[in-house]
Short mmCIF file of C-alpha atoms and ligand atoms in Angstrom, two decimals:
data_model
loop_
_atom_site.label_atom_id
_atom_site.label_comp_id
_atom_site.label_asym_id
_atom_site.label_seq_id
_atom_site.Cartn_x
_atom_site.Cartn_y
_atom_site.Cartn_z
CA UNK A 1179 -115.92 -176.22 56.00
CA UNK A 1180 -115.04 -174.51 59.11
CA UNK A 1181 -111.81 -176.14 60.47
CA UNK A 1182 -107.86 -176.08 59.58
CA UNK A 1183 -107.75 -179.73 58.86
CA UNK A 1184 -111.26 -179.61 56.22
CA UNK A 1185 -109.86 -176.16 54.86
CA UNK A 1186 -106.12 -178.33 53.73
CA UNK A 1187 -108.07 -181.07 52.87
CA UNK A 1188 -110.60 -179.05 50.33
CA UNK A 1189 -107.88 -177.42 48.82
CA UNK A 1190 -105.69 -180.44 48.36
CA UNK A 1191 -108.56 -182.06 46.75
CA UNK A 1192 -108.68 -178.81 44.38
CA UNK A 1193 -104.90 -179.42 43.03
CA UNK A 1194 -103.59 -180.92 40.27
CA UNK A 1195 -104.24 -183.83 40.72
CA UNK A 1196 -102.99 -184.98 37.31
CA UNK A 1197 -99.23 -185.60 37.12
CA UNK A 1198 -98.74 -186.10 34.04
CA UNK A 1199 -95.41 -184.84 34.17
CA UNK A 1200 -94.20 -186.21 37.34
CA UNK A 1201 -92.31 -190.09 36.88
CA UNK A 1202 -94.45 -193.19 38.30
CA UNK A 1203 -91.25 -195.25 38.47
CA UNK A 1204 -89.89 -193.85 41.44
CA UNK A 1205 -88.29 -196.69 44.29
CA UNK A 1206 -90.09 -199.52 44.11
CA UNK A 1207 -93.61 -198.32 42.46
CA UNK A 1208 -92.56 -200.49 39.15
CA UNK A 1209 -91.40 -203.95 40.45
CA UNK A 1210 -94.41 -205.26 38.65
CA UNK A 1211 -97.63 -203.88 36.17
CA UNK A 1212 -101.17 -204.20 37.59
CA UNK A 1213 -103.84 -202.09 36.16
CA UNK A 1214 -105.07 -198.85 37.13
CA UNK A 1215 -102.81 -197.97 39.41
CA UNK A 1216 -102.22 -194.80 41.12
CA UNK A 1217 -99.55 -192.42 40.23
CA UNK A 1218 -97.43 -192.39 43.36
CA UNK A 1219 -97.45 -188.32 43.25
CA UNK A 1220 -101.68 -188.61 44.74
CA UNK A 1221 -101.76 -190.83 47.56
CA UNK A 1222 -98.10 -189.31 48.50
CA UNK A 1223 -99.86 -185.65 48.28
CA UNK A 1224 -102.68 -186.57 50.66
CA UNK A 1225 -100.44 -188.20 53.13
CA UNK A 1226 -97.89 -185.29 53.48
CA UNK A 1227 -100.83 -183.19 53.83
CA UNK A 1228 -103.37 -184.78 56.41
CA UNK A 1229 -101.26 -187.00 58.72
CA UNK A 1230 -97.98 -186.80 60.86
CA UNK A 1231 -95.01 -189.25 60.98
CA UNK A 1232 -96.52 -192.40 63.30
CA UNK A 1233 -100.15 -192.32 62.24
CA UNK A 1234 -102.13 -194.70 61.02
CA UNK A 1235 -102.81 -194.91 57.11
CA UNK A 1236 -105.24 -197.79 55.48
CA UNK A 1237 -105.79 -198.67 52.15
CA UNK A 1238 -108.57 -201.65 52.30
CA UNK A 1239 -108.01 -202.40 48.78
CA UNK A 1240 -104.18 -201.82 48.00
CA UNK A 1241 -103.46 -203.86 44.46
CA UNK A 1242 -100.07 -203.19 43.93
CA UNK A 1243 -99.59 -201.21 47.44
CA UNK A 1244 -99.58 -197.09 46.13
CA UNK A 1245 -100.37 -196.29 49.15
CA UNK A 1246 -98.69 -198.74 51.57
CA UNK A 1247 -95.51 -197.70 50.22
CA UNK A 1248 -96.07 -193.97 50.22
CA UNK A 1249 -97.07 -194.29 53.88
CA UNK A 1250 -93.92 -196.32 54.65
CA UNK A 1251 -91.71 -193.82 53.07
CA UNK A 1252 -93.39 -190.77 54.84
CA UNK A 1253 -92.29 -192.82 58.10
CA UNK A 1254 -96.08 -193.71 58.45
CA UNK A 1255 -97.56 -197.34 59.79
CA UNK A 1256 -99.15 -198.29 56.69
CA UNK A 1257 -101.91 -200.90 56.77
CA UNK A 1258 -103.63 -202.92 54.15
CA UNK A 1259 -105.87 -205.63 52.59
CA UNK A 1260 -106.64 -207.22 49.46
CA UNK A 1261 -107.95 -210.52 48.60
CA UNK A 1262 -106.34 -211.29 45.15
CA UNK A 1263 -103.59 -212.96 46.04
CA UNK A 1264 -100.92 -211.60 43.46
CA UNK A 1265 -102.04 -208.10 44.75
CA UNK A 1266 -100.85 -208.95 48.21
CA UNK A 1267 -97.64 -210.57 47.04
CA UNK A 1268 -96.64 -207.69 45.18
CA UNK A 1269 -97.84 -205.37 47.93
CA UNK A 1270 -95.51 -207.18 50.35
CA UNK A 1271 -92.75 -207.66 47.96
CA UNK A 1272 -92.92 -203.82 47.12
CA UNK A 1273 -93.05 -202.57 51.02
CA UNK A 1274 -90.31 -205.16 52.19
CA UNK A 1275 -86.88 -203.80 53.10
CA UNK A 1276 -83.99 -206.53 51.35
CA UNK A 1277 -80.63 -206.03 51.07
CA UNK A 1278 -80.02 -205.23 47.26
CA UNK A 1279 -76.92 -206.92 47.39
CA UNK A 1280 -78.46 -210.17 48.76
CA UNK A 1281 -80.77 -210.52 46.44
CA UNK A 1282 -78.93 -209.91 43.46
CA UNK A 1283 -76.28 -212.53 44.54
CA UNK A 1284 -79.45 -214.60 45.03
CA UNK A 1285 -80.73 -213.69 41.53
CA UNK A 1286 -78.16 -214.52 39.57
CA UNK A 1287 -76.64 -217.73 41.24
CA UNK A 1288 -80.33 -218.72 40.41
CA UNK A 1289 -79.84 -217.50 36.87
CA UNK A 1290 -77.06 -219.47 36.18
CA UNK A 1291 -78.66 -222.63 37.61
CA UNK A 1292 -82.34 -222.26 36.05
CA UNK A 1293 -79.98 -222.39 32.73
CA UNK A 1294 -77.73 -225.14 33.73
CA UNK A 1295 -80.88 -227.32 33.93
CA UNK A 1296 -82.83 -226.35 30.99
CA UNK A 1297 -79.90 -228.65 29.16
CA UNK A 1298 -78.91 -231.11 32.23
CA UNK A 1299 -82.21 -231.59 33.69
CA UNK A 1300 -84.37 -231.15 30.42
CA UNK A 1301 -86.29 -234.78 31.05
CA UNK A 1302 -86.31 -234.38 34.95
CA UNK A 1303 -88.30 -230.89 34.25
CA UNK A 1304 -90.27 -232.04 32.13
CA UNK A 1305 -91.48 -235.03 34.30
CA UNK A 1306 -92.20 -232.91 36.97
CA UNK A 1307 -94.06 -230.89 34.71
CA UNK A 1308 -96.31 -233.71 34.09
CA UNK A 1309 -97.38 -233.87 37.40
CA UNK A 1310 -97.32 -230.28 38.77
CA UNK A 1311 -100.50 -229.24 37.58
CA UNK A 1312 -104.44 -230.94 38.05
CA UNK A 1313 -105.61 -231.74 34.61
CA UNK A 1314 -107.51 -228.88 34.12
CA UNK A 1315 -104.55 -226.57 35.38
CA UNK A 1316 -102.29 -228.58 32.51
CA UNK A 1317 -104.47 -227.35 30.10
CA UNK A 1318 -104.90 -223.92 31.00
CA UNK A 1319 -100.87 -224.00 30.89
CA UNK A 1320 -100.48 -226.27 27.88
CA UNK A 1321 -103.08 -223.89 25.68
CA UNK A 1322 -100.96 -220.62 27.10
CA UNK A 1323 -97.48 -221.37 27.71
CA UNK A 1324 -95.00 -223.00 24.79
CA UNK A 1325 -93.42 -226.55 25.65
CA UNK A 1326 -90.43 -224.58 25.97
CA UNK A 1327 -91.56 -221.67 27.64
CA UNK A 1328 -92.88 -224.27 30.12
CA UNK A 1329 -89.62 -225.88 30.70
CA UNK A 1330 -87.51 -222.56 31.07
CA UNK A 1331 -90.80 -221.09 33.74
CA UNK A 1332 -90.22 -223.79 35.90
CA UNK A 1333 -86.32 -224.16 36.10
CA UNK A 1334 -86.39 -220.82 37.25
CA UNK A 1335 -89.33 -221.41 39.94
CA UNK A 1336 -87.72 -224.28 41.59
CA UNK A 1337 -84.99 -222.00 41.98
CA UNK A 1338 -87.23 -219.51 43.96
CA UNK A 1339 -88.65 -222.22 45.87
CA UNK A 1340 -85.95 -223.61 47.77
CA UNK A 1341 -84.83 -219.64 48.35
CA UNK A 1342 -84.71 -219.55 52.69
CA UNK A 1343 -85.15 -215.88 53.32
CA UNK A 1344 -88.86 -214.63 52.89
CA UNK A 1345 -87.87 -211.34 51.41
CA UNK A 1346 -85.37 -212.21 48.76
CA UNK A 1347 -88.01 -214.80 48.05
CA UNK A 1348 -90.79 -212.62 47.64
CA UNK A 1349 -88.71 -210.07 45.59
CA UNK A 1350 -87.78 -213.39 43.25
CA UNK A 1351 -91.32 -214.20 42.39
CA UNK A 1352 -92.63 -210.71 41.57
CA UNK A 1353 -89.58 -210.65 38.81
CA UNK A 1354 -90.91 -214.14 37.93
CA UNK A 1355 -94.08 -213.16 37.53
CA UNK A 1356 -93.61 -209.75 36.16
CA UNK A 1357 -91.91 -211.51 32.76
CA UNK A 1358 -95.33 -213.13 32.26
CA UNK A 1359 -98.44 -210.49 33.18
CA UNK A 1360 -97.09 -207.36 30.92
CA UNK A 1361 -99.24 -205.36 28.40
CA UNK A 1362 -97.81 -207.87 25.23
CA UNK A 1363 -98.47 -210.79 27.34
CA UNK A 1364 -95.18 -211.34 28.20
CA UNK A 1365 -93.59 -215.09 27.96
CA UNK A 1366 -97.02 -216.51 27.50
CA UNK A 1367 -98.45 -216.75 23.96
CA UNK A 1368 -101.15 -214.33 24.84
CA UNK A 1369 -101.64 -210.80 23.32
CA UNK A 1370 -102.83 -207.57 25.69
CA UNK A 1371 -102.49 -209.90 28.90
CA UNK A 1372 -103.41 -206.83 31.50
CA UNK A 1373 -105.69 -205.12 29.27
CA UNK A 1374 -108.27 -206.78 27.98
CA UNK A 1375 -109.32 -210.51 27.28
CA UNK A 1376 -106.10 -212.23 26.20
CA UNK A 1377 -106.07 -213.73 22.97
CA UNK A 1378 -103.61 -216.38 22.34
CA UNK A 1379 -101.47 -216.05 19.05
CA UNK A 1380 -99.21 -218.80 17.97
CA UNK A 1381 -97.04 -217.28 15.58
CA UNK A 1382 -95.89 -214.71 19.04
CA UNK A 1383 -91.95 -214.66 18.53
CA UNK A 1384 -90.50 -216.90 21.23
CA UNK A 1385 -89.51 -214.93 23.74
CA UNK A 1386 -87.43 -216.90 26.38
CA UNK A 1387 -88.55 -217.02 30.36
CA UNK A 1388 -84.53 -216.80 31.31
CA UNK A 1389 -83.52 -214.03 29.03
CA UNK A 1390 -86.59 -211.79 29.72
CA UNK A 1391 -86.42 -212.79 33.38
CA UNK A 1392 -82.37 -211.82 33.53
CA UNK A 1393 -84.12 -208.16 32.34
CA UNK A 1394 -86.46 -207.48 34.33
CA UNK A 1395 -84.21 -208.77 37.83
CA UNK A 1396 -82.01 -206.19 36.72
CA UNK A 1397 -83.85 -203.37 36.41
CA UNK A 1398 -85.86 -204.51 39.94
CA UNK A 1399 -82.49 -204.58 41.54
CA UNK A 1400 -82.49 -200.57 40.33
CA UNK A 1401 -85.54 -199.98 41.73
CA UNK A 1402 -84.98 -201.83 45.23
CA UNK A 1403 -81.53 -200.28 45.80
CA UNK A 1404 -83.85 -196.51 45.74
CA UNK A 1405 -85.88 -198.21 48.63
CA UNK A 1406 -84.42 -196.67 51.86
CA UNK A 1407 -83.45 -199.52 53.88
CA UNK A 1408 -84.98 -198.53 57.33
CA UNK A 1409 -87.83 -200.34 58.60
CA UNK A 1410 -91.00 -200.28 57.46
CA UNK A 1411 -94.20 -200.43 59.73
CA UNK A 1412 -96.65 -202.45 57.77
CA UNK A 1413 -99.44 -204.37 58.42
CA UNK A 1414 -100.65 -206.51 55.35
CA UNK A 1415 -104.06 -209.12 55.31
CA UNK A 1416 -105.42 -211.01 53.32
CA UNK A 1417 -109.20 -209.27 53.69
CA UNK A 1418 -112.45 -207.85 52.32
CA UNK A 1419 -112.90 -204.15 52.68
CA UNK A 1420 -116.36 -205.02 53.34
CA UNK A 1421 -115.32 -206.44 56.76
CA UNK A 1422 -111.94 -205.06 58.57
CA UNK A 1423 -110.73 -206.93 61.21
CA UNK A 1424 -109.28 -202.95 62.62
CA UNK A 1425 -110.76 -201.45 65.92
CA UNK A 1426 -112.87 -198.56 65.68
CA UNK A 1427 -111.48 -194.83 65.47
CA UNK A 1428 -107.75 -196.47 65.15
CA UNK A 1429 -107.31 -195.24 61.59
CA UNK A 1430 -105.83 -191.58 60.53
CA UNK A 1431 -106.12 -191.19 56.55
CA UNK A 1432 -107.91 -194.10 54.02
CA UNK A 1433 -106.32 -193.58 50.72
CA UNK A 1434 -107.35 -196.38 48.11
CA UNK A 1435 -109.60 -196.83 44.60
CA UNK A 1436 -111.77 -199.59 44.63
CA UNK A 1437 -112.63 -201.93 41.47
CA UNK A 1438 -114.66 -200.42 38.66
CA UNK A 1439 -118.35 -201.30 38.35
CA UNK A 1440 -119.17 -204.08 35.97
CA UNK A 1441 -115.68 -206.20 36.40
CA UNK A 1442 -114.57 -203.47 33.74
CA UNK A 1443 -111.14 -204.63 35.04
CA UNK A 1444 -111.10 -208.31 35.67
CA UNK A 1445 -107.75 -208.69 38.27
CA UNK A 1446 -107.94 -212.59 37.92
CA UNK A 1447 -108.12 -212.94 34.03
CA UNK A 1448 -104.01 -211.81 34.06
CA UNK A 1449 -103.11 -212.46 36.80
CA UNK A 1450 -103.99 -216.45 37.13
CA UNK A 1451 -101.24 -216.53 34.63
CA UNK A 1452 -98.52 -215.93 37.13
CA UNK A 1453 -100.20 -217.33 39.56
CA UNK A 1454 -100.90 -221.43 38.23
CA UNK A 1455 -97.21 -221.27 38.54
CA UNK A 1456 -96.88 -220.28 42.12
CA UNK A 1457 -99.22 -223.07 43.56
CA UNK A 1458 -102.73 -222.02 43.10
CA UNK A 1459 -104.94 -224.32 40.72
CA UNK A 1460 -107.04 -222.76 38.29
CA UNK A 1461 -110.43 -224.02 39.81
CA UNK A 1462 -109.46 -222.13 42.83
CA UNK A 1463 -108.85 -219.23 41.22
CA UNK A 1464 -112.41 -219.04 39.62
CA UNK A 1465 -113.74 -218.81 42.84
CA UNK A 1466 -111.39 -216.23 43.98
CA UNK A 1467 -113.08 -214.21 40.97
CA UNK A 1468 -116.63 -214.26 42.50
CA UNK A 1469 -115.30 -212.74 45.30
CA UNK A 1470 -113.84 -208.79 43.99
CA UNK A 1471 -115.77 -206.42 44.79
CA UNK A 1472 -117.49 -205.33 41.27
CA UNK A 1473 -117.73 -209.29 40.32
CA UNK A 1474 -120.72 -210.14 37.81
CA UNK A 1475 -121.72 -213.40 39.47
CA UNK A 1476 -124.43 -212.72 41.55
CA UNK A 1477 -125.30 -216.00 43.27
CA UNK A 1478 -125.27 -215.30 47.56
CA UNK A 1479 -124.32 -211.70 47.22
CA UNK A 1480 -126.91 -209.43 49.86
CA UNK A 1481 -128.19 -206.02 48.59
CA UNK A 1482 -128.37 -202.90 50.98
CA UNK A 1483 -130.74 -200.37 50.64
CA UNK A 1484 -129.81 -197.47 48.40
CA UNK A 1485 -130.06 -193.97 48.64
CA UNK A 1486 -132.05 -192.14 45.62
CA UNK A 1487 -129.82 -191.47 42.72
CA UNK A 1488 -128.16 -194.59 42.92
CA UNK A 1489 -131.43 -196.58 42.67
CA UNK A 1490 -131.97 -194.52 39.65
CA UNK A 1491 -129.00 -195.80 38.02
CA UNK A 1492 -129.91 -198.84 38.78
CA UNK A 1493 -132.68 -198.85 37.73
CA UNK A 1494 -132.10 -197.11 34.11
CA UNK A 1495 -129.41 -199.95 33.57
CA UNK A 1496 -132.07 -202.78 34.88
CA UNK A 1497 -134.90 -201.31 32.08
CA UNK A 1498 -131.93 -202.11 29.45
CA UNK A 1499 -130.23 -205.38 30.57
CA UNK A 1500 -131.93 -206.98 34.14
CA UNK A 1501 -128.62 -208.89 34.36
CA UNK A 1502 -126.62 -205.58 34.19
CA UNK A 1503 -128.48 -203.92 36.53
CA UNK A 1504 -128.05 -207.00 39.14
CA UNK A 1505 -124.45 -206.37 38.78
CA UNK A 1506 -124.40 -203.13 39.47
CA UNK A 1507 -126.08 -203.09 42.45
CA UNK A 1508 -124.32 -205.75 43.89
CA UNK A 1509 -121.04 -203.31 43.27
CA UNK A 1510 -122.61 -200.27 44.93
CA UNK A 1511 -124.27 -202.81 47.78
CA UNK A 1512 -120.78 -203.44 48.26
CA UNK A 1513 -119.17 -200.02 48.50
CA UNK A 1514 -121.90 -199.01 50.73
CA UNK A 1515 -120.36 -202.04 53.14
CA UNK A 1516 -117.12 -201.50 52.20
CA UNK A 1517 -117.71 -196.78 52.62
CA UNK A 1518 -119.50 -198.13 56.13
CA UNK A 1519 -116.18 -199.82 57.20
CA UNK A 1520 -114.49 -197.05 56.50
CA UNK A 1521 -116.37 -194.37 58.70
CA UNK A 1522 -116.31 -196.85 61.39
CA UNK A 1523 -112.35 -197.41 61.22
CA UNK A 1524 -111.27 -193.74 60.15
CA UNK A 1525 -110.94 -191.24 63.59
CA UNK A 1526 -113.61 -188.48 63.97
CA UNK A 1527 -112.08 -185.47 62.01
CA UNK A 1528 -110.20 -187.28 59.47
CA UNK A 1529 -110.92 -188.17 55.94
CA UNK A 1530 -110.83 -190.99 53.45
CA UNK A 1531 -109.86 -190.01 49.72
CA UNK A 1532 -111.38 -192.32 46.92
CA UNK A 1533 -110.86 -192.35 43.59
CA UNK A 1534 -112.82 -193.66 41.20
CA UNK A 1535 -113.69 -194.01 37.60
CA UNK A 1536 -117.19 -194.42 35.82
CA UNK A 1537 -118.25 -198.00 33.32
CA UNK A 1538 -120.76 -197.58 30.86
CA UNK A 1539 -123.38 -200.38 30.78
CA UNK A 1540 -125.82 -200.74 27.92
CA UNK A 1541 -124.92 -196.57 27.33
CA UNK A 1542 -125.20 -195.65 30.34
CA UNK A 1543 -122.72 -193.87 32.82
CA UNK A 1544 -122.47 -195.66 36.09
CA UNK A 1545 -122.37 -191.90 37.94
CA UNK A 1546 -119.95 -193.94 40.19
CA UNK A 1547 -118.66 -190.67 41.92
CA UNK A 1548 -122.06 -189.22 42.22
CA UNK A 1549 -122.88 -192.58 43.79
CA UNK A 1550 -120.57 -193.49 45.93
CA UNK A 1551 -120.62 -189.66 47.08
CA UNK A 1552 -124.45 -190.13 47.75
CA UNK A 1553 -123.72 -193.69 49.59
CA UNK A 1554 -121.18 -192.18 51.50
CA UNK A 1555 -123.63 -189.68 52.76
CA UNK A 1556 -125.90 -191.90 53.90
CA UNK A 1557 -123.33 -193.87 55.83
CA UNK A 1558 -122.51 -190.38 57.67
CA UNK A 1559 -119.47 -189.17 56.04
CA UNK A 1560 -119.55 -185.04 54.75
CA UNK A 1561 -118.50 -184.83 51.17
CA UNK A 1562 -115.32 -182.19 51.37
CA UNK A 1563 -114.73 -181.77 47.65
CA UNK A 1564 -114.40 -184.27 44.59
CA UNK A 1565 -111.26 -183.33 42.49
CA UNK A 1566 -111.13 -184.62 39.25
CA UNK A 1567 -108.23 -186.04 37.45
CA UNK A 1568 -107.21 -186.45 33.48
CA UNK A 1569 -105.86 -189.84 33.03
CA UNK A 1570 -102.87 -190.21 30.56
CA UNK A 1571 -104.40 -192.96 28.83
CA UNK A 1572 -100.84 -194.21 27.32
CA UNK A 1573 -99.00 -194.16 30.65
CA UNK A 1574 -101.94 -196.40 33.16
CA UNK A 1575 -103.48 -199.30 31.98
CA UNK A 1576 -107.20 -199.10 32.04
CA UNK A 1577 -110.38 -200.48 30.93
CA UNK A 1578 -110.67 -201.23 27.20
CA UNK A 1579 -112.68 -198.87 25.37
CA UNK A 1580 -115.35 -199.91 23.44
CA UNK A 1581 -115.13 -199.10 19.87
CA UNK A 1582 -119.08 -197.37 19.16
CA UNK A 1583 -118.27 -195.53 22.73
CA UNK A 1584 -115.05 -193.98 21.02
CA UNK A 1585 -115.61 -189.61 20.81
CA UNK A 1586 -118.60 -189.63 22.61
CA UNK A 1587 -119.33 -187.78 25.92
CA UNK A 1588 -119.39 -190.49 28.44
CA UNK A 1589 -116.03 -191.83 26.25
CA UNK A 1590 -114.73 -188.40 27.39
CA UNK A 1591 -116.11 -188.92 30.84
CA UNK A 1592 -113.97 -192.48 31.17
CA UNK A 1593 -110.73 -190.54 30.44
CA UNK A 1594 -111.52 -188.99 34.02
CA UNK A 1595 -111.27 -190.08 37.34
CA UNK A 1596 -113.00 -188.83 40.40
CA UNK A 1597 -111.28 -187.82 43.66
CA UNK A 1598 -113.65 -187.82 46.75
CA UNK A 1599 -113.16 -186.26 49.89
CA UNK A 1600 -115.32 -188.20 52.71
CA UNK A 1601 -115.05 -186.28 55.83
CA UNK A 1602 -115.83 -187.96 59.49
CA UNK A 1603 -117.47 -185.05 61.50
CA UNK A 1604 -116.66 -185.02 65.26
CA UNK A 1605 -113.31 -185.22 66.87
CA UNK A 1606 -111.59 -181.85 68.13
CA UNK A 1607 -112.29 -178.54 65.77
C1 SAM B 2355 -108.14 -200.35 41.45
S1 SAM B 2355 -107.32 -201.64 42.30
C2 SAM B 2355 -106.36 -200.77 43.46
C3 SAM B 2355 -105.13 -200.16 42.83
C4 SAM B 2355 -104.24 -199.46 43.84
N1 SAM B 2355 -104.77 -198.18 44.23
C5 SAM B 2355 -102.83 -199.29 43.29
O1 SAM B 2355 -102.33 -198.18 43.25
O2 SAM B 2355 -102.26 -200.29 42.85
C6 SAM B 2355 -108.59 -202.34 43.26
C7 SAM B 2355 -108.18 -203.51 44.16
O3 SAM B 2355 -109.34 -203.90 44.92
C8 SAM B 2355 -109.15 -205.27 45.23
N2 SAM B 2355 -110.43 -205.84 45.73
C9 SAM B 2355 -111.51 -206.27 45.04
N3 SAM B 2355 -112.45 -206.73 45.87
C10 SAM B 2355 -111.95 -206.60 47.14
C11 SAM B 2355 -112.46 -206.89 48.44
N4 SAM B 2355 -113.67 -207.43 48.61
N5 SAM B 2355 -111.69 -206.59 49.52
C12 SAM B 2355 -110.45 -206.06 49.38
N6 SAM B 2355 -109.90 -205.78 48.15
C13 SAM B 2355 -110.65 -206.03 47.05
C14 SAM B 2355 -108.68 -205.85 43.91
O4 SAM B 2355 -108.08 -207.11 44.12
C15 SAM B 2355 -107.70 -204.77 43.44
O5 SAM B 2355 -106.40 -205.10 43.86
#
């Protein structure tokens, strides 16, 4: 590594990059959960150290928008893409400047109307509950969501709806939403909703949509008032990292994590909870699925030659489970589209960090940083340095673990995750 710029960047990659003692809560970071985020503290750590106030940083995966808002707050233009859509809402909710004291008057006049009509309007919501949903929507709702969980969900929405500023709105529907995806499940009747498969449980104490919603708008109206209220520069699309509509050489610093191999974290299994409430029907939404980088269905998905050690993997997983080994190299046929973006977008001389975690199929370790390292290679990137980070598995949600994989080695491995340095060469030394 010869110049200034690869010198900073190999030694911020050899930092702790663990931070376990530093808070994840800080301005807007906790409007809402979503799995597997990043702590704040690494994307901040990269920005302050490889770009200047005004440039350019992308993140062409942002879930809940780490990165988007560290950029903003480092007086950065931040841009992103995503394409689940609760990841983008949350993103843009999290990133948008609102006047705290708008929305909270805007909060709670809605508070005291959602009540009103749970016991004015009782019949009238529950008409229009009857025909809100397709019939196969209903049921998805009807099997997840109590009667009167149901009626309390949407006197507050219809609340949100008629809401005429976008931001207040937006900040509205994350609180919404963040009462129903939590760990527990939230209002809905299921158990571990952003963890692992939910599983319903009828006897769940009621816990009421108002009450938990009144909550969490409070402690969102904390967390917005520590937003600084200039603002922000940020560009936000619905798109696949495989295929950025951004000119070439216009990016300074790519800071993101893509998906895990083997859908080990399945984005749309929570989060079509909130989001049959906020318009989309649940047909839809299984197609979304399909479409995440990392997805098992493997119907019109194009494969891209593979560098050695990859094809290995592939290969080992294949022997064991053909199905399995499909999967996984549709996910690294993506990430070599999705690493090839990335070198065309990022500025000769700069560098994208990616972090990423290993799956175990059929006991065996993905080698995801090995492999994405080795793809990256091939697409032209140098590899600066991979850092590696120890996850505090009881403050980020991840992956289930598997009970026979519990104390093993690769069980060890998954409590990692990998920090890679790609470096564009060129551009002034
Ligand atoms: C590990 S999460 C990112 C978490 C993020 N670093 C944070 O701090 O919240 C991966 C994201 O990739 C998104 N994703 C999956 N396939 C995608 C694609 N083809 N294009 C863009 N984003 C995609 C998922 O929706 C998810 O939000």
């Amino acid at each position: 590594m010869s110049n200034t710029y690869q010198s900073k960047l190999v030694s911020l990659l050899s930092s702790d990059l663990d931070f376990h003692s530093s808070s994840s809560r800080e301005f807007t970071h906790d409007l809402h959960a979503f799995p597997a985020k990043f702590p704040p503290q690494l994307p901040r750590k990269f920005i302050d150290g490889l770009t200047q106030p005004g440039d350019v940083v992308l993140d062409p995966m942002v879930g809940s928008g780490t990165t988007l808002l560290e950029a903003v707050l480092a007086g950065r233009c931040a841009v992103g893409f995503d394409i689940d859509p609760l990841a983008l809402r949350l993103c843009n909710a999290k990133t948008t400047s609102v006047s705290p004291l708008q929305a909270a008057q805007a909060g709670l006049m809605m508070l005291r109307k959602a009540k009103s009509a749970v016991y004015e309007q009782n019949e009238g919501l529950q008409a229009e509950l009857a025909r809100r949903f397709d019939a196969k929507t209903q049921e998805f709702v009807d099997y997840w969501f109590a009667p009167e969980a149901q009626i309390e969900l949407l006197a507050l929405l219809k609340q949100i709806e008629v809401l005429q500023e976008d931001g207040v709105r937006s900040f509205l529907e994350l609180a919404f939403s963040s009462v129903i995806i939590t760990k527990s499940g939230g209002v809905s009747l299921a158990l571990d909703l952003a963890h692992t498969r939910p599983h319903r449980a009828k006897d769940k104490p009621y816990r009421s949509p108002i009450k938990e919603f009144e909550k969490r708008l409070k402690q969102n109206l904390t967390s917005l008032a520590a937003l600084p209220a200039a603002r922000p520069l940020v560009v936000l699309g619905c798109g696949d990292a495989q295929s950025l509509p951004l000119k070439s050489g216009s990016v300074d610093l790519v800071v993101t994590s893509p998906p895990y191999p083997a859908n080990a974290i399945d984005y749309m299994r929570a989060h079509k909870f909130s989001l049959v409430w906020m318009g989309y029907p649940i047909d839809i939404l299984s197609q979304y699925r399909k479409r995440y980088i990392g997805s098992e269905a493997l119907d019109g998905t194009k494969t891209e030659e593979l560098p050695s050690t990859t094809a290995g993997v592939i290969q080992a997983i294949a022997a064991r489970d053909r199905g399995k080994g499909a999967g996984l190299r549709r996910y690294y046929s993506e990430m070599a589209r999705v690493l090839g973006e990335m070198i065309r977008v990022i500025r000769p001389g700069r560098a994208a960090i990616v972090v990423v975690g290993s799956s175990v199929i059929r006991g065996i370790d993905t080698r995801t940083y090995d492999c994405l390292a080795e793809i990256g290679q091939q697409v032209g990137f140098e590899i600066a340095h991979i850092g590696v980070r120890n996850l505090d598995r009881d403050r980020r949600m991840m992956p289930a673990r598997r009970g026979h994989e519990r104390n093993s080695q690769i069980e060890n491995r998954m409590h990692r995750e990998y920090v890679i340095g790609f470096y564009k060469p060129g551009g002034p030394q």
